[in-house]
XYZ file of C-alpha atoms in Angstrom:
712
model
C 0.000 0.000 0.000
C 1.321 3.453 -0.933
C 1.722 5.707 2.139
C 1.489 8.854 -0.009
C -2.290 8.490 -0.012
C -2.184 9.282 3.716
C -0.153 12.473 3.293
C -3.211 14.659 3.891
C -4.008 12.879 7.159
C -0.373 13.114 8.236
C -0.234 16.879 7.612
C -3.524 17.554 9.421
C -2.539 15.554 12.475
C 1.058 16.787 12.486
C -0.177 20.399 12.642
C -2.526 19.493 15.492
C 0.310 17.829 17.427
C 2.612 20.823 16.803
C -0.027 23.190 18.174
C -0.536 20.972 21.238
C 3.228 20.953 21.814
C 3.411 24.742 21.494
C 0.496 25.366 23.864
C 1.585 22.845 26.486
C 5.259 23.867 26.364
C 4.204 27.446 27.142
C 2.303 26.112 30.154
C 5.260 23.937 31.201
C 7.624 26.914 31.025
C 5.429 28.776 33.522
C 4.526 25.702 35.614
C 7.508 23.262 35.536
C 5.715 20.787 37.837
C 2.506 20.603 35.806
C 2.203 16.846 35.219
C -0.823 17.208 32.946
C 1.190 19.437 30.606
C 4.165 17.050 30.672
C 1.961 14.051 29.845
C 0.178 15.910 27.047
C 3.519 17.022 25.587
C 4.900 13.498 25.760
C 1.807 12.055 24.095
C 1.938 14.582 21.232
C 5.696 14.136 20.690
C 5.384 10.352 20.751
C 2.496 10.364 18.261
C 4.339 12.764 15.961
C 7.455 10.589 16.048
C 5.466 7.462 15.213
C 3.640 9.159 12.345
C 6.902 10.501 10.897
C 8.485 7.051 11.054
C 5.493 5.431 9.373
C 5.590 7.965 6.541
C 9.354 7.528 6.130
C 10.404 11.028 7.246
C 13.577 9.995 9.080
C 14.927 13.490 9.839
C 11.632 14.556 11.379
C 11.467 11.273 13.286
C 15.011 11.732 14.626
C 14.445 15.281 15.849
C 11.111 14.406 17.447
C 12.707 11.364 19.087
C 15.400 13.555 20.686
C 12.721 15.956 21.931
C 10.820 12.981 23.324
C 13.940 11.840 25.207
C 14.146 15.241 26.904
C 10.459 15.177 27.826
C 10.905 11.627 29.131
C 13.761 12.805 31.349
C 11.622 15.683 32.634
C 8.688 13.356 33.290
C 10.851 10.913 35.239
C 12.342 13.720 37.339
C 15.835 13.223 35.922
C 15.906 16.636 34.241
C 14.813 20.102 35.334
C 12.773 22.534 33.260
C 15.121 25.476 32.718
C 14.961 28.538 30.508
C 17.849 27.158 28.430
C 16.083 23.836 27.902
C 12.820 25.508 26.848
C 14.637 27.785 24.388
C 16.214 24.774 22.664
C 12.938 22.827 22.709
C 11.139 25.753 21.069
C 13.909 25.886 18.431
C 13.343 22.186 17.839
C 9.600 22.802 17.540
C 10.249 25.515 14.947
C 12.447 23.059 13.018
C 9.685 20.427 13.169
C 7.221 22.991 11.848
C 9.700 23.746 9.066
C 9.840 20.052 8.127
C 6.046 19.870 7.997
C 5.807 22.996 5.811
C 8.411 21.549 3.446
C 6.495 18.251 3.308
C 3.289 20.158 2.559
C 4.942 22.009 -0.323
C 7.070 19.212 -1.801
C 5.904 15.909 -0.179
C 9.518 15.565 0.997
C 11.093 16.655 4.277
C 14.170 18.208 2.631
C 17.825 17.672 3.534
C 18.235 19.877 6.617
C 19.413 17.612 9.447
C 19.233 20.396 12.079
C 22.375 18.918 13.628
C 22.989 21.950 15.853
C 19.604 21.541 17.545
C 19.987 17.759 17.854
C 23.461 18.152 19.394
C 22.199 20.795 21.808
C 19.295 18.559 22.903
C 21.684 15.665 23.513
C 24.100 17.939 25.418
C 21.311 19.143 27.691
C 20.049 15.594 28.147
C 23.527 14.425 29.173
C 24.180 17.323 31.546
C 20.666 17.167 32.982
C 20.867 13.448 33.839
C 24.460 13.219 35.014
C 27.399 11.339 33.585
C 26.565 7.954 35.147
C 24.776 5.647 32.795
C 22.189 4.335 35.257
C 20.291 7.591 35.594
C 20.453 8.288 31.907
C 19.013 4.925 31.091
C 16.151 5.622 33.448
C 15.551 8.961 31.816
C 15.771 7.541 28.336
C 13.416 4.671 29.050
C 11.389 4.301 25.883
C 7.832 5.512 25.943
C 6.738 2.156 24.645
C 7.942 0.406 27.815
C 6.404 2.984 30.115
C 3.152 2.806 28.251
C 3.133 -0.979 28.240
C 3.880 -1.525 31.946
C 0.314 -0.956 33.101
C -1.396 -3.220 30.560
C 1.291 -5.911 30.593
C -0.843 -8.357 32.556
C -3.832 -7.630 30.386
C -1.732 -8.444 27.347
C -1.048 -11.924 28.667
C -4.563 -12.623 29.872
C -7.041 -10.607 27.827
C -10.784 -10.429 28.310
C -12.239 -13.351 26.374
C -14.945 -11.129 24.897
C -12.439 -8.689 23.463
C -9.974 -11.354 22.284
C -11.686 -11.788 18.920
C -8.459 -13.077 17.327
C -9.337 -16.428 18.962
C -12.177 -16.724 16.462
C -9.852 -16.627 13.456
C -9.875 -19.980 11.646
C -6.326 -20.814 10.597
C -5.710 -23.138 7.653
C -3.017 -25.806 7.854
C -0.481 -23.703 5.972
C -0.896 -20.788 8.371
C -0.705 -23.087 11.405
C 2.524 -24.617 10.117
C 4.023 -21.169 9.465
C 3.248 -20.042 13.033
C 4.573 -23.298 14.570
C 7.810 -23.087 12.549
C 8.305 -19.540 13.840
C 7.984 -20.698 17.454
C 10.437 -23.538 16.852
C 12.958 -21.065 15.417
C 12.751 -18.921 18.573
C 10.332 -16.212 17.457
C 7.134 -15.064 19.176
C 3.626 -15.592 17.831
C 1.020 -13.111 19.018
C -2.706 -12.798 18.517
C -4.113 -9.243 18.704
C -7.501 -7.564 18.444
C -7.230 -3.826 17.855
C -10.054 -1.386 18.616
C -10.233 1.944 16.751
C -11.989 4.962 18.271
C -15.490 5.367 16.833
C -14.764 9.051 16.159
C -12.041 8.075 13.684
C -12.652 9.410 10.184
C -10.390 7.107 8.143
C -10.238 3.794 9.970
C -8.502 2.020 7.057
C -5.590 4.420 7.378
C -5.339 3.708 11.110
C -5.383 -0.044 10.486
C -2.638 0.325 7.885
C -0.508 2.316 10.352
C -1.001 -0.464 12.928
C 0.221 -3.036 10.401
C 3.251 -0.841 9.690
C 3.982 -0.513 13.406
C 3.878 -4.292 13.902
C 6.071 -4.873 10.847
C 8.852 -2.859 12.509
C 9.592 -6.001 14.523
C 7.864 -8.788 12.612
C 5.262 -9.860 10.054
C 1.486 -10.109 10.024
C 0.526 -13.630 8.914
C -3.261 -13.364 8.793
C -5.906 -10.761 9.608
C -9.670 -10.714 10.026
C -11.121 -9.074 8.007
C -8.686 -9.579 5.155
C -6.154 -6.863 4.289
C -8.156 -6.035 1.152
C -11.382 -5.568 3.112
C -9.534 -3.394 5.620
C -8.107 -1.282 2.807
C -11.616 -0.877 1.383
C -12.951 0.037 4.881
C -15.261 -3.003 4.853
C -15.027 -3.547 8.613
C -16.259 -2.162 11.907
C -14.036 -0.250 14.308
C -11.949 -3.325 15.200
C -9.873 -6.012 13.506
C -7.839 -9.031 14.583
C -4.558 -10.548 13.439
C -1.800 -13.070 14.082
C 1.807 -11.870 13.824
C 5.299 -13.326 14.118
C 7.622 -10.925 15.964
C 11.076 -10.683 17.526
C 10.074 -8.156 20.206
C 8.286 -8.774 23.512
C 4.497 -8.548 23.472
C 4.557 -5.403 25.623
C 6.677 -3.572 23.066
C 4.513 -4.723 20.166
C 1.364 -3.603 21.967
C 2.960 -0.242 22.788
C 3.807 0.206 19.095
C 0.149 -0.467 18.219
C -1.101 1.974 20.867
C 1.284 4.680 19.601
C -0.912 5.039 16.504
C -3.373 7.887 16.919
C -7.069 7.122 17.468
C -6.431 3.548 18.628
C -8.695 2.998 21.636
C -7.389 -0.365 22.847
C -5.487 -3.475 21.856
C -5.684 -6.898 23.531
C -3.393 -9.783 22.790
C -1.489 -12.816 24.053
C 1.438 -14.981 23.084
C 0.641 -18.367 21.508
C 2.312 -21.748 22.093
C 2.333 -24.599 19.585
C -0.550 -26.306 21.402
C -2.615 -23.104 21.344
C -2.071 -22.717 17.597
C -3.945 -25.974 17.055
C -6.815 -24.393 19.006
C -6.750 -20.624 18.284
C -9.959 -20.143 20.281
C -7.839 -20.512 23.404
C -9.671 -23.581 24.760
C -6.441 -25.331 25.703
C -5.247 -22.354 27.717
C -8.502 -21.683 29.480
C -8.820 -25.365 30.392
C -5.385 -25.430 31.978
C -6.016 -22.212 33.920
C -9.588 -22.852 35.057
C -10.394 -23.852 38.636
C -11.974 -27.236 39.572
C -15.219 -25.433 40.325
C -15.220 -23.863 36.836
C -14.465 -27.208 35.177
C -17.401 -28.707 37.041
C -19.614 -25.930 35.756
C -18.372 -26.482 32.226
C -18.984 -30.254 32.334
C -22.348 -30.051 34.075
C -25.502 -29.771 32.008
C -26.570 -26.152 31.669
C -29.674 -25.274 33.686
C -32.759 -24.151 31.847
C -32.255 -20.552 30.792
C -28.749 -20.694 32.219
C -25.533 -19.468 30.634
C -22.335 -21.109 31.737
C -19.912 -18.666 30.095
C -21.729 -15.879 31.890
C -20.931 -17.546 35.224
C -17.234 -17.562 34.338
C -17.344 -13.898 33.380
C -19.014 -13.067 36.694
C -16.064 -14.579 38.544
C -13.556 -12.671 36.471
C -15.247 -9.331 36.952
C -16.063 -9.819 40.609
C -19.811 -9.604 40.091
C -22.378 -8.773 37.485
C -20.805 -7.510 34.297
C -21.457 -3.808 33.669
C -22.889 -2.960 30.283
C -20.372 -1.320 27.968
C -20.905 2.404 27.581
C -20.824 3.344 23.939
C -18.675 6.441 23.372
C -20.343 9.545 22.062
C -19.490 9.779 18.375
C -18.718 13.213 17.000
C -20.724 13.372 13.787
C -18.322 15.591 11.871
C -16.373 15.247 8.651
C -13.542 17.228 7.104
C -14.612 18.978 3.930
C -12.322 20.681 1.437
C -13.021 24.431 1.404
C -13.263 24.355 -2.405
C -16.303 22.073 -2.136
C -17.937 24.558 0.226
C -17.118 27.385 -2.190
C -18.824 25.454 -4.976
C -21.863 24.865 -2.772
C -21.972 28.552 -1.851
C -21.780 29.556 -5.526
C -24.713 27.287 -6.318
C -26.729 28.803 -3.458
C -25.833 32.256 -4.804
C -27.144 31.350 -8.249
C -30.296 29.937 -6.662
C -30.921 33.242 -4.869
C -30.432 35.172 -8.124
C -32.949 32.846 -9.789
C -35.329 33.370 -6.876
C -35.031 37.147 -7.219
C -35.885 36.830 -10.924
C -39.032 34.833 -10.141
C -40.003 37.311 -7.400
C -39.650 40.167 -9.879
C -41.760 38.327 -12.485
C -44.422 37.416 -9.928
C -44.689 41.006 -8.721
C -45.067 42.390 -12.243
C -47.614 39.689 -13.071
C -49.621 40.570 -9.948
C -49.572 44.246 -10.822
C -50.852 43.665 -14.378
C -53.009 40.575 -13.884
C -56.019 42.084 -12.160
C -57.859 40.809 -9.044
C -57.269 37.672 -7.016
C -54.086 36.277 -5.465
C -51.734 34.788 -7.995
C -50.780 31.181 -7.071
C -47.297 31.956 -8.386
C -46.835 34.472 -5.574
C -47.510 31.794 -2.952
C -44.971 29.456 -4.558
C -42.451 32.269 -4.737
C -42.892 32.981 -1.038
C -42.257 29.301 -0.304
C -39.160 29.332 -2.556
C -37.961 32.440 -0.742
C -38.257 30.659 2.605
C -36.399 27.593 1.326
C -33.518 29.582 -0.199
C -33.119 31.666 2.949
C -32.938 28.531 5.111
C -30.512 26.900 2.670
C -28.314 29.984 2.708
C -28.243 30.039 6.506
C -27.404 26.324 6.616
C -24.508 26.706 4.169
C -23.219 29.712 6.088
C -23.196 27.710 9.325
C -21.146 25.002 7.606
C -18.592 27.616 6.532
C -18.310 29.167 9.993
C -15.230 28.255 12.034
C -13.884 29.623 15.350
C -11.198 32.296 15.040
C -9.141 30.124 17.390
C -7.198 28.744 14.424
C -6.057 32.279 13.539
C -4.966 33.282 17.058
C -3.611 30.056 18.581
C -0.013 30.834 17.536
C 0.064 34.249 19.216
C 0.997 33.095 22.772
C 4.158 31.490 21.411
C 4.924 34.641 19.381
C 4.555 36.866 22.461
C 6.829 34.520 24.422
C 9.555 34.954 21.786
C 9.026 38.745 21.643
C 9.326 38.913 25.436
C 12.823 37.472 25.246
C 13.836 39.424 22.148
C 12.678 42.816 23.460
C 13.666 42.120 27.088
C 10.235 43.223 28.278
C 7.871 41.441 30.611
C 4.540 40.923 28.888
C 1.468 38.754 29.097
C -1.078 37.987 26.377
C -4.723 37.379 27.268
C -7.129 36.056 24.632
C -10.901 35.952 25.075
C -13.657 35.015 22.651
C -11.504 32.654 20.561
C -14.617 30.507 20.042
C -16.278 33.381 18.136
C -17.079 32.120 14.635
C -16.334 33.726 11.275
C -16.533 32.650 7.654
C -13.618 30.322 6.887
C -12.266 32.603 4.149
C -12.181 35.544 6.572
C -10.431 33.505 9.293
C -7.761 32.409 6.799
C -6.964 36.041 5.930
C -7.202 37.725 9.335
C -4.191 36.059 10.985
C -1.504 38.344 9.488
C -3.228 41.676 10.324
C -3.804 40.561 13.922
C -0.179 39.421 14.168
C 0.994 42.895 13.048
C -1.157 44.558 15.709
C 0.169 42.319 18.500
C 3.785 42.854 17.400
C 3.196 46.618 17.384
C 1.773 46.466 20.908
C 4.773 44.464 22.107
C 7.438 46.593 20.432
C 6.081 50.131 20.511
C 3.035 50.026 22.772
C 4.456 48.525 25.971
C 7.105 50.480 27.867
C 10.256 48.856 29.205
C 10.233 47.547 32.770
C 12.023 50.555 34.285
C 9.582 53.027 32.722
C 6.551 51.013 33.867
C 7.840 50.908 37.458
C 8.519 54.646 37.308
C 4.912 55.237 36.171
C 3.503 53.049 38.910
C 2.400 50.288 36.531
C 2.872 46.529 37.003
C 6.232 45.295 35.705
C 4.481 42.903 33.338
C 2.678 44.642 30.519
C -0.617 43.264 29.236
C -1.529 42.695 25.591
C -5.106 41.597 25.015
C -7.121 40.190 22.132
C -10.875 40.127 22.604
C -13.336 38.854 19.980
C -17.123 38.975 20.059
C -20.088 39.013 17.686
C -21.964 42.278 17.187
C -25.029 41.733 14.993
C -23.864 40.502 11.592
C -20.291 41.543 12.335
C -17.457 40.193 14.421
C -15.411 42.687 16.409
C -11.807 41.893 17.357
C -10.110 44.262 19.766
C -6.308 44.184 20.061
C -4.661 46.476 22.571
C -2.223 47.015 25.418
C -1.831 48.906 28.684
C 1.298 50.648 27.454
C 2.205 54.197 26.545
C -0.622 54.885 24.105
C -0.157 57.011 21.000
C 1.423 60.445 21.509
C -0.724 62.440 19.077
C 1.496 65.533 19.299
C 4.587 63.461 18.544
C 2.848 62.031 15.477
C 1.811 65.558 14.430
C 5.446 66.706 14.673
C 6.595 63.699 12.633
C 3.976 64.492 9.957
C 5.419 68.015 9.620
C 9.028 66.781 9.797
C 8.519 64.217 7.021
C 6.552 66.575 4.785
C 3.261 64.658 4.926
C 1.479 67.962 5.505
C 2.340 71.604 6.083
C 2.602 72.891 9.632
C -0.603 74.877 9.221
C -2.545 71.894 7.860
C -1.145 69.520 10.476
C -2.107 71.851 13.314
C -5.685 71.952 12.019
C -5.969 68.160 11.832
C -8.070 66.461 14.522
C -6.571 63.795 16.789
C -8.430 61.149 14.788
C -6.999 62.425 11.490
C -3.509 62.416 13.004
C -3.871 58.818 14.200
C -5.191 57.725 10.796
C -1.891 58.877 9.232
C -0.269 55.923 11.020
C -2.084 53.670 8.529
C -0.464 55.379 5.512
C 2.089 53.209 3.660
C 5.646 53.947 4.695
C 4.830 56.145 7.689
C 6.493 54.994 10.905
C 7.111 56.504 14.316
C 10.055 54.189 14.935
C 13.391 55.934 15.381
C 14.937 52.936 13.760
C 13.173 50.223 11.811
C 13.648 46.841 13.487
C 12.753 43.356 12.346
C 9.798 43.544 14.722
C 8.000 46.824 14.047
C 7.652 50.526 14.481
C 4.216 51.855 15.386
C 3.542 52.344 11.661
C 5.355 49.383 10.137
C 2.708 46.962 8.966
C -0.303 49.137 9.857
C -0.900 49.962 6.195
C -0.966 46.201 5.556
C -3.406 45.792 8.434
C -5.778 48.385 7.015
C -5.640 47.188 3.396
C -6.104 43.521 4.355
C -9.035 44.239 6.645
C -10.719 46.532 4.121
C -10.282 43.908 1.397
C -12.418 41.648 3.623
C -15.140 44.289 3.783
C -14.145 45.372 7.280
C -12.683 48.450 8.910
C -10.249 49.317 11.699
C -10.211 52.206 14.124
C -8.017 53.216 17.047
C -8.813 54.348 20.574
C -5.866 55.610 22.600
C -5.034 57.511 25.757
C -1.516 58.731 26.356
C 0.096 56.889 29.233
C -2.685 54.301 29.508
C -2.596 52.335 26.264
C -4.156 51.830 22.840
C -6.875 49.602 21.411
C -7.242 48.733 17.729
C -10.842 47.786 16.934
C -11.266 45.545 13.890
C -14.807 45.049 12.598
C -15.418 42.247 10.085
C -18.516 40.925 8.298
C -19.617 37.399 9.210
C -19.749 36.491 5.533
C -18.569 37.846 2.210
C -21.034 36.167 -0.117
C -24.719 36.968 0.507
C -26.081 39.941 2.473
C -29.318 41.723 3.260
C -29.253 45.127 1.553
C -31.340 48.272 1.161
C -31.914 49.017 -2.519
C -31.880 52.730 -3.411
C -31.969 54.856 -6.578
C -29.487 57.664 -7.212
C -29.543 59.544 -10.533
C -31.818 56.922 -12.093
C -29.434 54.047 -11.246
C -29.984 51.311 -8.661
C -27.537 50.821 -5.806
C -27.337 48.554 -2.738
C -26.281 49.509 0.802
C -25.656 46.752 3.361
C -28.254 46.711 6.135
C -25.489 45.958 8.653
C -24.208 49.531 8.434
C -27.647 51.249 8.425
C -29.134 52.581 11.678
C -32.183 54.570 10.489
C -33.729 56.248 7.445
C -34.741 59.900 7.867
C -36.885 62.340 5.887
C -34.864 65.569 6.196
C -36.378 68.997 5.399
C -34.007 71.092 3.298
C -34.295 73.869 5.880
C -32.676 71.622 8.523
C -29.384 71.412 6.611
C -26.645 73.653 8.044
C -23.068 74.370 6.983
C -20.131 73.674 9.316
C -16.672 74.363 7.874
C -18.225 74.408 4.406
C -19.708 70.945 4.909
C -23.411 70.062 5.104
C -24.662 68.676 8.405
C -27.975 67.993 10.120
C -28.859 67.741 13.785
C -30.593 64.472 14.551
C -31.845 63.892 18.085
C -29.099 66.045 19.561
C -26.296 64.624 17.387
C -24.629 66.556 14.568
C -24.336 64.280 11.547
C -22.512 65.113 8.293
C -24.521 64.774 5.060
C -23.018 63.005 2.041
C -24.862 63.468 -1.269
C -24.311 60.214 -3.159
C -25.123 61.925 -6.483
C -22.020 64.102 -6.028
C -19.839 61.233 -4.885
C -20.914 58.992 -7.776
C -20.812 61.802 -10.349
C -24.458 61.493 -11.435
C -27.264 64.050 -11.587
C -29.883 63.797 -8.846
C -33.513 63.431 -9.932
C -34.761 65.169 -6.765
C -35.852 68.789 -6.743
C -33.820 71.043 -4.425
C -36.972 72.198 -2.677
C -38.100 68.676 -1.720
C -37.279 66.923 1.554
C -34.158 64.807 1.392
C -34.118 61.038 1.992
C -31.097 60.343 4.203
C -29.913 56.822 5.000
C -28.107 57.119 8.343
C -25.112 54.764 8.390
C -22.648 53.971 11.156
C -18.948 53.111 11.218
C -17.811 52.416 14.763
C -19.009 55.429 16.740
C -19.248 57.708 13.683
C -22.544 58.480 11.910
C -23.212 59.961 8.464
C -26.307 60.553 6.330
C -26.220 59.264 2.746
C -28.638 61.275 0.608
C -30.451 59.169 -2.036
C -33.200 59.969 -4.542
C -35.553 57.048 -3.829
C -35.894 53.956 -1.666
C -36.734 50.605 -3.318
C -36.822 48.320 -0.280
C -34.897 45.508 1.353
C -33.530 42.581 -0.650
C -31.211 39.605 -0.200
C -28.379 40.062 -2.688
C -25.388 38.079 -3.880
C -22.091 39.979 -3.869
C -20.104 39.628 -7.080
C -16.563 40.967 -7.179
C -15.694 43.553 -9.836
C -12.005 42.754 -9.667
C -9.919 45.620 -10.997
C -12.564 47.023 -13.331
C -13.581 49.834 -10.966
C -11.157 51.788 -8.806
C -13.048 54.494 -6.938
C -11.448 54.657 -3.471
C -13.369 51.506 -2.547
C -16.695 53.388 -2.619
C -18.001 50.525 -4.781
C -17.350 47.192 -3.046
C -18.950 44.955 -5.668
C -22.067 44.375 -7.730
C -25.171 42.228 -7.709
C -27.619 40.929 -10.299
C -31.232 41.935 -9.663
C -34.350 39.967 -10.457
C -34.991 41.921 -13.673
C -31.474 41.169 -14.915
C -30.076 44.615 -14.149
C -26.735 45.027 -12.423
C -26.703 47.167 -9.272
C -23.501 48.431 -7.693
C -22.948 47.909 -3.951
C -21.922 51.028 -2.017
C -19.403 50.578 0.796
C -20.618 52.947 3.505
C -17.404 52.466 5.499
C -15.362 54.009 2.685
C -17.578 57.116 2.646
C -17.330 57.942 6.361
C-alpha cells in the first residue's frame, strides 16, 4: 500500500500535534511541575514521532525522538525545566514545523538535518541526567515500555470477549508457518485492535497499525482480510496473528502509539494453542476445579455457563459497555464549500428573478391572489434557510487564527527584554472560513506593534507606577452581523502631538494643515504606507510598520479598523469584520436613475430631512438628529451622477454607522430591502473603494454595492 495516499491525514494531524506541543510547552515553562502538561507534551511528541516514522520522514522522526527523550527525562524527574532547555525545545519545535511545511509544499522533508539543535538537545540531556549511565538509562526509558507496563498483565490474559483473534480460523499452511516460527525462537502473538469510533479514516489507522507491527515482525493473517480493511469493509476493530522478535509489551505499545487507537488486547501463543486458536487449551489449563465442574455439568434451563465464568472474572455482574459519544463531523475541502456557496448564490439570483416576475404579473393581472406568488414565497423561505445552513457550515472559530500568538509573544518577550502577558478571550467566536484564513496576518501585526512600541520597558513602567508585566489583550465577540476583534495594550498609548510633529518633519502635511488636523486624522496617518514613528526600523515593528498592511487587508475583507488611545494608559485597535462575504441583506436605493445597494449591517435609520434643517459647518453640510450633529453626504455628487430630486423637496437620508461615527447618505428614492449576492468587480472599478462589488437583480439589471465604510 502506498503511504502517499495518507499524506493529507499526516499533515492535518502533524499540525494538530505541533499546536498541542506549542500550547503545552508554554504552560510547562510557567509551571515546571505541571504533570498534565508534561503528559500531554509526551503524548503529542510520541504520536508525531510514530507518524513521521510510518511515513518515512527519518529526519523529522530523529528530531522528534530527541525531543521525546528530553520530555521523558523531565517526566521521570531526571531533568529540570530550565529557561535554556525551553529555548532549545522551542527551536526544535520551529524546526519540526519547518519540516512539515516543506512536506506540505514538496511531499519531501528536505535535507536539513538540524544537527545543531539535535546536538544541543543531547548535550542538555547528558548534563541534565548526570554522567553515570544508570540515571540516563532511566531517563531515556522508551515511551513504549512505560506505556506498556500498566497493561502488561492484560496483554497476557485478555478479556475473552475482546480477544476476537481467537475466532480466526487458521488453515493448515498458516498453522505450520506459526509453529515453525515458534520452533525457530520467534514469538507468535494474537491481537484484536479497537479503533476509536470518532475516527474518520479507519482504514488508514489499520494500515498504520500493520506498519507498526512490521517494525519487529510480520502479520501472517488478519480478520477481516487486508483487502477488506483497505476498502474500509469492517467495523471499528480487527484481529490478526503476527510473528515478531520483540516482547508482546513492546509490540502492543507500538500499536497503541498510533493515533485514534482505543485499545489493543493480545497474548502470546504456544504450539498447542495454535492448534486451538480459540484458546480452549489455555482456558482449560487455567480454570479452577469449580469452573471445570460448571463447564462439564448440564446447563440449567435458561442458564448461561460462560456468563458464570465472566461473573467470577469481573467480581460480580458484568457492567454494560458504555458506547462512546461519536462526534458526527467530517472534514470537507473548502473548495467544495465554495462550490456549494456559488450554487446557493445562483439559486438566490434565480429566486429574485421569479419574485420580480411574480410582482409584475400581480400588478398587471387584475384581481385575485396569484398562485405563483404563494410558490415564490415558499421558494424564498427555502432559499433563505438553505443559505443560513450553508453559512453555518462555513463558519469556524477564530481560534485557528490566534492560537499561535501566545508562542509569538513569548519569543518577543525574550527578544525585546520586556515582561509581557497575552490574554485572549472570545476565541470561540465564529467567522466565515475565508475571513479567518486572511485575518491572521493583520492581527499578528497589531500584537507585534503592541509588544514593540506600545508597551514600555520595565524601568519606565515601574517609574509610572504600573505593574512590571505589561498586558496585551485580544478580545473577539459578535456584534449583529459583524465580528469585532479588539487588540490592545496597557502601554504608553499614542502620543498624538509626537505624530503631528513627525507628519510636519517628514513633509506629509504643512505645519498649518497639520495643526488643524483632529486627533483622529492624526492617528489615521499611522495607517499610511511607509509612515512609521520608529526611530529605527527593526525586524519587529515601528508603530507604523505593517499598519498599512493591516488596514488594506481588513478593508479587502469588507471590514474596517479604528483606534482608541489615551496617552500613558494604552491603545486599542478595533477591527470590525462581516460574518460572511457572499450573501447579504441590503437596502436598494436609486441615485440619478441608477440602482444601488447599501448593506443593512451599516444602516441605523432612514430619515426624511427637510431642506431647511441642513446647516453648513466648515463648508460641509450637516444635520442635527436627536441632539447629534451628523454630516450629510450626497451620493449623487460622490458617484458623479445628476440627482432626480428637486432642491426644494425633503431629502431622503440613509443614516449609516462606522464604529461610533454616523453619516447621512442622501439618495433619490428607496426601493426596499432585498437579499443580494455579492459579485466581485475585480480591478474594473477603482473608486477609493466606494463601490465594493455588484449584484444581479431579479430583472437582470446590475446594481452596484456602495461601501458605507469608505464614505465615512
